[in-house]
Tab-separated table of C-alpha atoms and ligand atoms in Angstrom:
chain	number	residue	atom	x	y	z
A	300	MET	CA	-44.599	-106.770	-1.930
A	301	SER	CA	-44.744	-102.999	-2.283
A	302	GLU	CA	-48.405	-103.067	-1.054
A	303	GLU	CA	-47.194	-104.868	2.051
A	304	ILE	CA	-44.447	-102.264	2.622
A	305	LYS	CA	-46.967	-99.458	2.160
A	306	GLU	CA	-49.256	-100.990	4.834
A	307	GLN	CA	-46.323	-101.364	7.219
A	308	ILE	CA	-45.362	-97.725	6.633
A	309	GLN	CA	-48.898	-96.545	7.501
A	310	LYS	CA	-48.944	-98.639	10.683
A	311	LEU	CA	-45.452	-97.625	11.814
A	312	LYS	CA	-46.177	-93.963	11.135
A	313	LYS	CA	-48.980	-93.999	13.711
A	314	GLU	CA	-46.985	-95.976	16.265
A	315	ARG	CA	-44.022	-93.604	15.953
A	316	ASP	CA	-46.024	-90.348	15.796
A	317	ALA	CA	-44.164	-89.658	12.554
A	318	VAL	CA	-44.778	-87.587	9.442
A	319	ILE	CA	-43.144	-88.318	6.075
A	320	LEU	CA	-41.789	-85.350	4.085
A	321	ALA	CA	-40.523	-85.917	0.540
A	322	HIS	CA	-38.870	-83.790	-2.137
A	323	TYR	CA	-40.190	-83.722	-5.717
A	324	TYR	CA	-37.051	-85.541	-6.911
A	325	MET	CA	-38.038	-88.720	-5.031
A	326	ASP	CA	-39.217	-91.777	-6.952
A	327	GLY	CA	-42.965	-91.714	-7.645
A	328	ALA	CA	-43.478	-94.628	-5.216
A	329	VAL	CA	-41.956	-92.570	-2.386
A	330	GLN	CA	-43.906	-89.417	-3.303
A	331	GLU	CA	-47.081	-91.517	-3.251
A	332	ILE	CA	-46.715	-92.600	0.382
A	333	ALA	CA	-45.413	-89.242	1.686
A	334	ASP	CA	-47.671	-87.023	3.790
A	335	TYR	CA	-46.233	-83.901	2.171
A	336	VAL	CA	-44.249	-83.441	-1.045
A	337	GLY	CA	-42.664	-80.151	-2.051
A	338	ASP	CA	-39.634	-78.086	-2.992
A	339	SER	CA	-36.809	-77.394	-0.591
A	340	TYR	CA	-38.312	-74.140	0.742
A	341	TYR	CA	-41.734	-75.631	1.354
A	342	LEU	CA	-40.290	-78.624	3.179
A	343	ALA	CA	-38.027	-76.476	5.391
A	344	GLU	CA	-40.919	-74.201	6.322
A	345	LEU	CA	-43.366	-77.062	6.785
A	346	ALA	CA	-40.981	-78.847	9.154
A	347	THR	CA	-41.519	-75.967	11.608
A	348	LYS	CA	-45.301	-76.500	11.565
A	349	VAL	CA	-46.023	-80.227	11.601
A	350	PRO	CA	-47.294	-81.436	14.986
A	351	GLU	CA	-45.708	-84.920	14.913
A	352	SER	CA	-42.669	-85.523	17.131
A	353	THR	CA	-40.726	-87.386	14.420
A	354	ILE	CA	-39.991	-86.350	10.841
A	355	ILE	CA	-38.941	-88.988	8.331
A	356	PHE	CA	-37.117	-87.076	5.595
A	357	CYS	CA	-37.098	-88.447	2.052
A	358	GLY	CA	-34.486	-86.252	0.431
A	359	VAL	CA	-30.776	-85.495	0.630
A	360	SER	CA	-28.881	-84.748	3.820
A	361	PHE	CA	-28.939	-80.926	3.706
A	362	MET	CA	-32.769	-81.091	3.707
A	363	GLY	CA	-32.917	-83.262	6.837
A	364	GLU	CA	-30.256	-81.094	8.441
A	365	SER	CA	-32.298	-77.935	7.799
A	366	ALA	CA	-35.350	-79.587	9.369
A	367	LYS	CA	-33.310	-80.472	12.469
A	368	ILE	CA	-31.631	-77.038	12.675
A	369	LEU	CA	-35.058	-75.383	12.707
A	370	ASN	CA	-36.626	-77.950	15.064
A	371	PRO	CA	-34.081	-79.042	17.646
A	372	LYS	CA	-36.729	-80.709	19.835
A	373	LYS	CA	-37.996	-82.963	17.052
A	374	ARG	CA	-36.457	-86.238	16.003
A	375	VAL	CA	-35.461	-86.031	12.338
A	376	VAL	CA	-34.623	-89.328	10.646
A	377	MET	CA	-33.270	-89.628	7.104
A	378	ALA	CA	-34.994	-92.285	5.010
A	379	ASN	CA	-31.562	-93.016	3.551
A	380	GLY	CA	-28.540	-91.587	5.335
A	381	HIS	CA	-26.291	-92.027	2.268
A	382	ALA	CA	-28.312	-89.653	0.105
A	383	ASP	CA	-26.205	-86.498	-0.009
A	384	CYS	CA	-25.999	-83.556	-2.415
A	385	PRO	CA	-22.426	-83.063	-3.726
A	386	MET	CA	-23.055	-79.352	-4.246
A	387	ALA	CA	-23.737	-78.935	-0.519
A	388	HIS	CA	-19.983	-79.408	0.085
A	389	MET	CA	-18.779	-77.056	-2.657
A	390	ALA	CA	-18.179	-73.984	-0.512
A	391	ASN	CA	-15.359	-73.322	1.844
A	392	VAL	CA	-15.345	-71.719	5.296
A	393	GLU	CA	-11.831	-70.237	4.777
A	394	ARG	CA	-12.929	-68.579	1.547
A	395	ILE	CA	-16.019	-67.110	3.269
A	396	ARG	CA	-13.797	-65.591	5.968
A	397	GLN	CA	-11.385	-64.277	3.333
A	398	VAL	CA	-14.228	-62.597	1.394
A	399	ARG	CA	-15.502	-61.037	4.642
A	400	THR	CA	-12.118	-59.360	5.202
A	401	GLU	CA	-11.927	-58.184	1.563
A	402	TYR	CA	-15.521	-56.833	1.610
A	403	PRO	CA	-16.459	-55.788	5.175
A	404	ASP	CA	-20.033	-54.934	4.132
A	405	VAL	CA	-20.652	-58.253	2.330
A	406	SER	CA	-23.746	-60.420	2.825
A	407	VAL	CA	-22.934	-64.095	2.523
A	408	VAL	CA	-25.987	-65.583	0.800
A	409	CYS	CA	-26.125	-69.338	1.175
A	410	TYR	CA	-28.250	-71.554	-1.038
A	411	VAL	CA	-29.875	-74.144	1.245
A	412	ASN	CA	-28.062	-76.853	-0.721
A	413	SER	CA	-25.174	-76.551	1.749
A	414	THR	CA	-23.867	-78.210	4.901
A	415	ALA	CA	-24.652	-76.914	8.411
A	416	GLU	CA	-20.986	-75.798	8.726
A	417	ILE	CA	-21.331	-73.560	5.656
A	418	LYS	CA	-24.718	-72.209	6.773
A	419	ALA	CA	-23.212	-71.352	10.169
A	420	GLU	CA	-20.769	-68.944	8.453
A	421	SER	CA	-23.477	-67.267	6.337
A	422	ASP	CA	-25.814	-64.292	6.799
A	423	VAL	CA	-28.932	-65.568	5.107
A	424	CYS	CA	-30.115	-68.734	3.371
A	425	VAL	CA	-32.117	-68.783	0.162
A	426	THR	CA	-33.714	-71.401	-2.057
A	427	SER	CA	-34.335	-71.217	-5.788
A	428	SER	CA	-37.909	-70.061	-5.084
A	429	ASN	CA	-36.997	-67.004	-2.994
A	430	ALA	CA	-33.362	-66.065	-3.813
A	431	LEU	CA	-34.330	-63.112	-5.999
A	432	ARG	CA	-36.741	-61.557	-3.508
A	433	ILE	CA	-34.385	-62.014	-0.559
A	434	VAL	CA	-31.184	-60.771	-2.221
A	435	LYS	CA	-32.960	-57.752	-3.690
A	436	ASN	CA	-34.028	-56.638	-0.215
A	437	LEU	CA	-30.685	-57.111	1.541
A	438	PRO	CA	-29.082	-53.832	2.651
A	439	SER	CA	-25.554	-54.855	1.525
A	440	GLN	CA	-24.193	-53.833	-1.829
A	441	ASP	CA	-21.719	-56.752	-1.958
A	442	ILE	CA	-23.136	-60.275	-2.178
A	443	PHE	CA	-21.068	-63.461	-1.880
A	444	PHE	CA	-23.333	-66.137	-3.315
A	445	ILE	CA	-22.494	-69.733	-2.312
A	446	PRO	CA	-22.316	-72.598	-3.244
A	447	ASP	CA	-24.067	-72.630	-6.672
A	448	GLU	CA	-22.489	-70.418	-9.338
A	449	ASN	CA	-25.355	-70.846	-11.851
A	450	LEU	CA	-28.059	-69.781	-9.398
A	451	GLY	CA	-25.815	-66.912	-8.228
A	452	ARG	CA	-25.278	-65.662	-11.794
A	453	TYR	CA	-29.003	-65.967	-12.565
A	454	VAL	CA	-29.868	-63.827	-9.515
A	455	ALA	CA	-27.051	-61.354	-10.256
A	456	LYS	CA	-28.311	-60.728	-13.781
A	457	LEU	CA	-31.699	-59.714	-12.432
A	458	ILE	CA	-30.212	-57.469	-9.711
A	459	PRO	CA	-27.621	-55.444	-11.649
A	460	GLU	CA	-27.452	-52.765	-8.954
A	461	LYS	CA	-25.554	-55.105	-6.584
A	462	HIS	CA	-21.985	-56.406	-6.820
A	463	PHE	CA	-21.718	-60.207	-6.718
A	464	ILE	CA	-18.825	-62.491	-5.870
A	465	PHE	CA	-19.354	-66.046	-7.124
A	466	ASN	CA	-18.258	-69.451	-5.953
A	467	ASP	CA	-17.490	-72.342	-8.280
A	468	GLY	CA	-20.069	-74.859	-6.970
A	469	PHE	CA	-22.472	-76.598	-9.321
A	470	CYS	CA	-25.075	-79.333	-9.623
A	471	HIS	CA	-23.842	-82.075	-11.932
A	472	VAL	CA	-27.421	-83.081	-12.813
A	473	HIS	CA	-28.497	-79.619	-14.001
A	474	LYS	CA	-25.095	-78.864	-15.539
A	475	SER	CA	-25.451	-81.969	-17.711
A	476	ILE	CA	-28.520	-80.515	-19.473
A	477	HIS	CA	-26.872	-79.145	-22.639
A	478	LYS	CA	-27.931	-76.264	-24.818
A	479	ASP	CA	-27.428	-78.354	-27.997
A	480	GLU	CA	-29.719	-81.094	-26.709
A	481	LEU	CA	-32.309	-78.503	-25.748
A	482	ILE	CA	-32.146	-76.979	-29.241
A	483	LYS	CA	-32.712	-80.458	-30.767
A	484	ALA	CA	-35.568	-81.171	-28.346
A	485	LYS	CA	-37.193	-77.850	-29.291
A	486	GLU	CA	-37.014	-78.878	-32.960
A	487	VAL	CA	-38.752	-82.172	-32.154
A	488	HIS	CA	-41.394	-80.442	-29.960
A	489	PRO	CA	-41.786	-76.968	-31.488
A	490	GLU	CA	-44.987	-76.242	-29.539
A	491	ALA	CA	-43.471	-77.023	-26.146
A	492	LEU	CA	-42.673	-74.355	-23.564
A	493	VAL	CA	-39.274	-74.770	-21.863
A	494	LEU	CA	-39.453	-74.793	-18.047
A	495	THR	CA	-36.073	-74.698	-16.328
A	496	HIS	CA	-34.514	-74.842	-12.866
A	497	PRO	CA	-32.042	-71.976	-12.223
A	498	GLU	CA	-29.262	-74.471	-11.382
A	499	CYS	CA	-28.951	-74.990	-15.163
A	500	SER	CA	-26.247	-73.168	-17.093
A	501	GLU	CA	-26.830	-69.701	-18.519
A	502	ASP	CA	-27.077	-70.865	-22.156
A	503	VAL	CA	-29.951	-73.210	-21.193
A	504	LEU	CA	-31.665	-70.476	-19.134
A	505	LYS	CA	-31.501	-68.154	-22.147
A	506	LEU	CA	-33.543	-70.647	-24.204
A	507	SER	CA	-36.187	-71.042	-21.496
A	508	ASP	CA	-39.726	-69.668	-21.285
A	509	PHE	CA	-39.889	-69.959	-17.501
A	510	ILE	CA	-37.244	-70.315	-14.763
A	511	GLY	CA	-38.170	-71.441	-11.268
A	512	SER	CA	-37.898	-73.926	-8.418
A	513	THR	CA	-39.396	-77.416	-8.702
A	514	SER	CA	-42.730	-76.232	-7.206
A	515	GLN	CA	-42.782	-73.151	-9.390
A	516	ILE	CA	-42.207	-75.282	-12.517
A	517	ILE	CA	-45.080	-77.572	-11.492
A	518	ASP	CA	-47.385	-74.609	-10.735
A	519	TYR	CA	-46.484	-72.884	-13.999
A	520	ALA	CA	-47.223	-75.966	-16.132
A	521	THR	CA	-50.458	-76.611	-14.226
A	522	GLN	CA	-51.739	-73.058	-14.727
A	523	SER	CA	-50.619	-72.770	-18.369
A	524	ASP	CA	-53.017	-73.116	-21.310
A	525	LYS	CA	-50.255	-74.823	-23.308
A	526	LYS	CA	-50.287	-78.586	-23.696
A	527	GLU	CA	-46.599	-79.486	-24.116
A	528	PHE	CA	-43.538	-78.726	-22.025
A	529	LEU	CA	-39.813	-79.443	-22.099
A	530	ILE	CA	-38.643	-79.869	-18.531
A	531	CYS	CA	-35.067	-78.899	-17.607
A	532	THR	CA	-34.697	-80.292	-14.121
A	533	GLU	CA	-34.540	-83.697	-12.407
A	534	MET	CA	-36.976	-86.357	-13.655
A	535	GLY	CA	-38.718	-86.759	-10.267
A	536	VAL	CA	-40.931	-83.737	-11.006
A	537	PHE	CA	-42.622	-85.679	-13.802
A	538	TYR	CA	-44.604	-87.639	-11.196
A	539	GLU	CA	-46.449	-84.565	-9.846
A	540	LEU	CA	-46.587	-82.875	-13.273
A	541	GLN	CA	-48.403	-85.878	-14.730
A	542	LEU	CA	-50.594	-86.363	-11.662
A	543	LYS	CA	-51.850	-82.768	-11.879
A	544	ASN	CA	-51.976	-82.529	-15.681
A	545	LYS	CA	-53.380	-85.726	-17.147
A	546	LYS	CA	-53.911	-84.201	-20.603
A	547	LYS	CA	-50.601	-82.365	-20.932
A	548	ARG	CA	-47.327	-83.779	-22.243
A	549	PHE	CA	-43.938	-83.413	-20.574
A	550	TYR	CA	-40.615	-84.179	-22.235
A	551	SER	CA	-37.094	-84.420	-20.853
A	552	VAL	CA	-33.975	-83.103	-22.615
A	553	GLY	CA	-31.347	-85.827	-23.065
A	554	HIS	CA	-30.869	-88.757	-20.700
A	555	ARG	CA	-29.035	-87.404	-17.683
A	556	GLN	CA	-31.776	-85.651	-15.708
A	557	PHE	CA	-31.381	-88.103	-12.880
A	558	CYS	CA	-30.022	-87.299	-9.405
A	559	PRO	CA	-28.395	-90.537	-8.170
A	560	ASN	CA	-28.485	-89.275	-4.585
A	561	MET	CA	-32.167	-88.455	-4.501
A	562	LYS	CA	-32.918	-91.779	-6.156
A	563	MET	CA	-31.154	-93.733	-3.369
A	564	VAL	CA	-34.333	-93.471	-1.299
A	565	ARG	CA	-36.568	-96.519	-1.750
A	566	LEU	CA	-39.887	-97.460	-0.157
A	567	LYS	CA	-38.083	-100.067	1.930
A	568	ASP	CA	-35.747	-97.391	3.315
A	569	VAL	CA	-38.761	-95.407	4.499
A	570	LYS	CA	-40.133	-98.479	6.265
A	571	ASP	CA	-36.739	-99.296	7.818
A	572	ALA	CA	-36.283	-95.683	8.982
A	573	LEU	CA	-39.684	-95.791	10.686
A	574	GLU	CA	-38.895	-99.138	12.280
A	575	THR	CA	-35.401	-98.331	13.573
A	576	LEU	CA	-35.649	-94.510	13.834
A	577	TRP	CA	-32.177	-94.509	12.298
A	578	PRO	CA	-30.177	-92.711	10.931
A	579	GLU	CA	-31.192	-89.771	13.062
A	580	VAL	CA	-29.874	-86.288	12.215
A	581	VAL	CA	-27.689	-85.203	15.128
A	582	LEU	CA	-25.972	-81.820	15.292
A	583	GLU	CA	-23.726	-80.340	17.926
A	584	GLU	CA	-25.779	-77.591	19.659
A	585	SER	CA	-23.450	-74.618	19.055
A	586	LEU	CA	-23.248	-75.479	15.341
A	587	ARG	CA	-27.018	-75.937	15.136
A	588	ALA	CA	-27.694	-72.590	16.812
A	589	LYS	CA	-25.283	-70.775	14.448
A	590	ALA	CA	-26.751	-72.462	11.360
A	591	ALA	CA	-30.295	-71.640	12.541
A	592	LYS	CA	-29.758	-67.866	12.203
A	593	PRO	CA	-29.502	-67.663	8.367
A	594	LEU	CA	-32.283	-70.230	7.967
A	595	GLU	CA	-34.603	-68.329	10.315
A	596	ARG	CA	-33.744	-65.113	8.486
A	597	MET	CA	-34.779	-66.806	5.225
A	598	LEU	CA	-38.131	-67.782	6.754
A	599	GLU	CA	-38.648	-64.178	7.885
A	600	LEU	CA	-37.745	-62.644	4.512
A	601	ALA	CA	-39.441	-65.104	2.164
A	602	THR	CA	-43.138	-65.109	1.452
A	603	PRO	CA	-44.361	-68.682	1.781
A	604	VAL	CA	-45.046	-70.461	-1.521
A	605	SER	CA	-47.395	-73.388	-1.936
A	606	PRO	CA	-45.946	-76.856	-2.777
B	1259	13P	P1	-35.867	-76.896	-5.191
B	1259	13P	O1	-35.508	-75.867	-4.199
B	1259	13P	O2	-36.401	-76.333	-6.458
B	1259	13P	O3	-36.714	-77.938	-4.598
B	1259	13P	O4	-34.512	-77.604	-5.678
B	1259	13P	C1	-33.746	-78.413	-4.860
B	1259	13P	C2	-32.634	-79.034	-5.575
B	1259	13P	O5	-31.900	-79.810	-5.028
B	1259	13P	C3	-32.421	-78.663	-6.949
B	1259	13P	O6	-31.450	-79.468	-7.524
B	1260	SF4	FE1	-27.903	-81.786	-5.346
B	1260	SF4	FE2	-28.250	-81.526	-7.947
B	1260	SF4	FE3	-29.238	-83.660	-6.725
B	1260	SF4	FE4	-30.337	-81.235	-6.341
B	1260	SF4	S1	-30.274	-82.433	-8.215
B	1260	SF4	S2	-29.839	-82.737	-4.775
B	1260	SF4	S3	-28.489	-79.936	-6.396
B	1260	SF4	S4	-27.049	-83.120	-6.926
């Protein structure tokens, strides 16, 4: 059955002049049929370069939205239109405006895990792979970091010369990775290095050997001489980690490293999206143009990283 779906996907892709982009948190079966798999920065940047007229996005809605914002002439279709990231809604336009009046010099730094409406009110977007570099080089002294508090606090600690204002957004998947479970897992696997996504809480970051985006975690493990790793991010990364590192061992911490939204996307959804070209990402033009500015600024300020 899945072989049949895979064949249909290949055929439809040609007929539709479509390319399939997938995030590392997708199911292995979806990553396998994708043309490109990567972290959120790589996928946003890549969307501006692919020649196909249609992008089928296997990820959550803010990722498809970013692709559309940056490529208004392309058709962007979500593989599953219900897959959304709760954190993307955890910032508030009123609060942004209030902070701007309190701190006239502020730069509003918006993690890409955010809606187009929130991006449209921001000065620059960042992802977990480039937040440090971008914030460091901003001229403003005051930084309002939205929506993720953990990523904001991680960046702030490494840039003590700037003043940060935080927002109380979070990722429930990364927040559910507990320090106590990590300590137990380290006892069971004493040789393992701990590789962690910066959306995790500070007490987990403190116990980590490396902190980075999904791609950076995969690259780090692949280049390391060590053989065992404890992975503090969503389980989807295990697919690429194991593909690239047949002789290394990867362990999770606890049982909650599972993003229910990312996992909504099934092979059949990809086939249906190619067949129906629905649900297409549609944005009102003035909103799209406003949201494009901070995303384009991110592309200018960030050095591209490989997937
Ligand atoms: P990356 O930018 O590392 O791909 O992370 C995206 C994400 O949603 C993390 O939860
Ligand atoms: Fe959003 Fe967290 Fe899922 Fe990433 S893992 S898409 S931040 S809910």
